[in-house]
Short mmCIF file of C-alpha atoms in Angstrom, two decimals:
data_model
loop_
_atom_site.label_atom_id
_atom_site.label_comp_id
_atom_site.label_asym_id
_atom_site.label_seq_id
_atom_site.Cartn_x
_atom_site.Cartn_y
_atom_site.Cartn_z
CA UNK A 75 90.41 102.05 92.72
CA UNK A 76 86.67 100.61 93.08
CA UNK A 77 85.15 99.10 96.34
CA UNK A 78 85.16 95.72 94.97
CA UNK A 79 89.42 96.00 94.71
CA UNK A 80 90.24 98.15 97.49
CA UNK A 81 93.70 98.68 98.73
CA UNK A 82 95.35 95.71 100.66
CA UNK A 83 98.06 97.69 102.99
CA UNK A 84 97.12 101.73 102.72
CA UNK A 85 99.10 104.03 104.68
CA UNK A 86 99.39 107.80 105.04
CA UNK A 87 102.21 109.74 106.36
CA UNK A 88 102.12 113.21 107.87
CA UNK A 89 103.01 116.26 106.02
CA UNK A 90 105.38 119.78 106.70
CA UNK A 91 101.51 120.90 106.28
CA UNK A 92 100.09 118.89 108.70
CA UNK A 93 98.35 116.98 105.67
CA UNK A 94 98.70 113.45 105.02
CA UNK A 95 100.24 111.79 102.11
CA UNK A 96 98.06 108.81 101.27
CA UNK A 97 99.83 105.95 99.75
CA UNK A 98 97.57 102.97 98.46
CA UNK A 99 100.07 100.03 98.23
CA UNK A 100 99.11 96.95 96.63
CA UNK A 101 95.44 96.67 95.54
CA UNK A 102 93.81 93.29 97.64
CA UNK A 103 93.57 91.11 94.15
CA UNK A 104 97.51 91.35 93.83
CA UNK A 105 97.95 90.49 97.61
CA UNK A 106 95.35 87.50 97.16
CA UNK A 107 96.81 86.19 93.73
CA UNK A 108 100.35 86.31 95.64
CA UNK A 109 98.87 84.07 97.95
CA UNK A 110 97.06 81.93 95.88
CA UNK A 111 100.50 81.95 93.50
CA UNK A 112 102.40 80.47 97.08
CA UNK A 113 99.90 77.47 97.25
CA UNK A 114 100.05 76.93 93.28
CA UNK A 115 103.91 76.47 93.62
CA UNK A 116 103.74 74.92 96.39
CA UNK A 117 101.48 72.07 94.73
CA UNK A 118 103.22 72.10 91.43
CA UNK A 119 105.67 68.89 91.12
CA UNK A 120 108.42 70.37 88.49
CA UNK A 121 109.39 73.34 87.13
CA UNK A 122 106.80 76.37 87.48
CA UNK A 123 104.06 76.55 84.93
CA UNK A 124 103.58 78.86 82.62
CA UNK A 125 100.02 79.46 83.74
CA UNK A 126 100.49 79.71 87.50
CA UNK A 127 100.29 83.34 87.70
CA UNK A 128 97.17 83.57 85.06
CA UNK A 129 95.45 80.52 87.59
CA UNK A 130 96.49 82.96 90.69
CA UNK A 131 94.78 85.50 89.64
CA UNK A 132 91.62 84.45 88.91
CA UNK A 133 91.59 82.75 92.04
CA UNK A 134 91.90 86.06 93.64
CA UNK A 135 89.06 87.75 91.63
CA UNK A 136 87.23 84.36 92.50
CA UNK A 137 88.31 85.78 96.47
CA UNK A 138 86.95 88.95 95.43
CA UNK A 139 83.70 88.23 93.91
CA UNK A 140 82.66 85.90 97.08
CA UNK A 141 84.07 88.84 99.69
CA UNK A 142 81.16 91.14 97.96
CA UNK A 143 78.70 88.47 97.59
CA UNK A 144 78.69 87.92 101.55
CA UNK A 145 78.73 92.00 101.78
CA UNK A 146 82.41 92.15 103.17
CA UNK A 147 83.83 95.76 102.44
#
């Protein structure tokens, strides 16, 4: 996973070992383009679009792209 799509909820859980088990979760352009997916429903009159979850997530590269422009890690 690269710096520019890091992971949105990480966790890590202890071990018998004493070692912890890192689990990544979701990566932060799925947990963007499921918000951005909320608002595009939420705006559509009708039935869903067919394009909705295309639209959502290249609003949340679009997210992305500006977080590393402005140097947010």
């Amino acid at each position: 996973m690269s710096d520019r799509n890091p992971p949105a909820f990480p966790r890590s859980e202890p071990r018998d070992e004493g070692f912890s088990e890192i689990y990544p979760g979701m990566t932060l352009a799925d947990y963007f383009a499921g918000q951005a997916l909320a608002g595009l429903l939420a705006a559509v009159d009708g039935p869903m679009r067919g394009d909705c979850p295309r639209e959502a997530y290249s609003l949340a590269l679009q997210m992305l792209a500006e977080r590393e422009r402005r140097g947010i890690k």
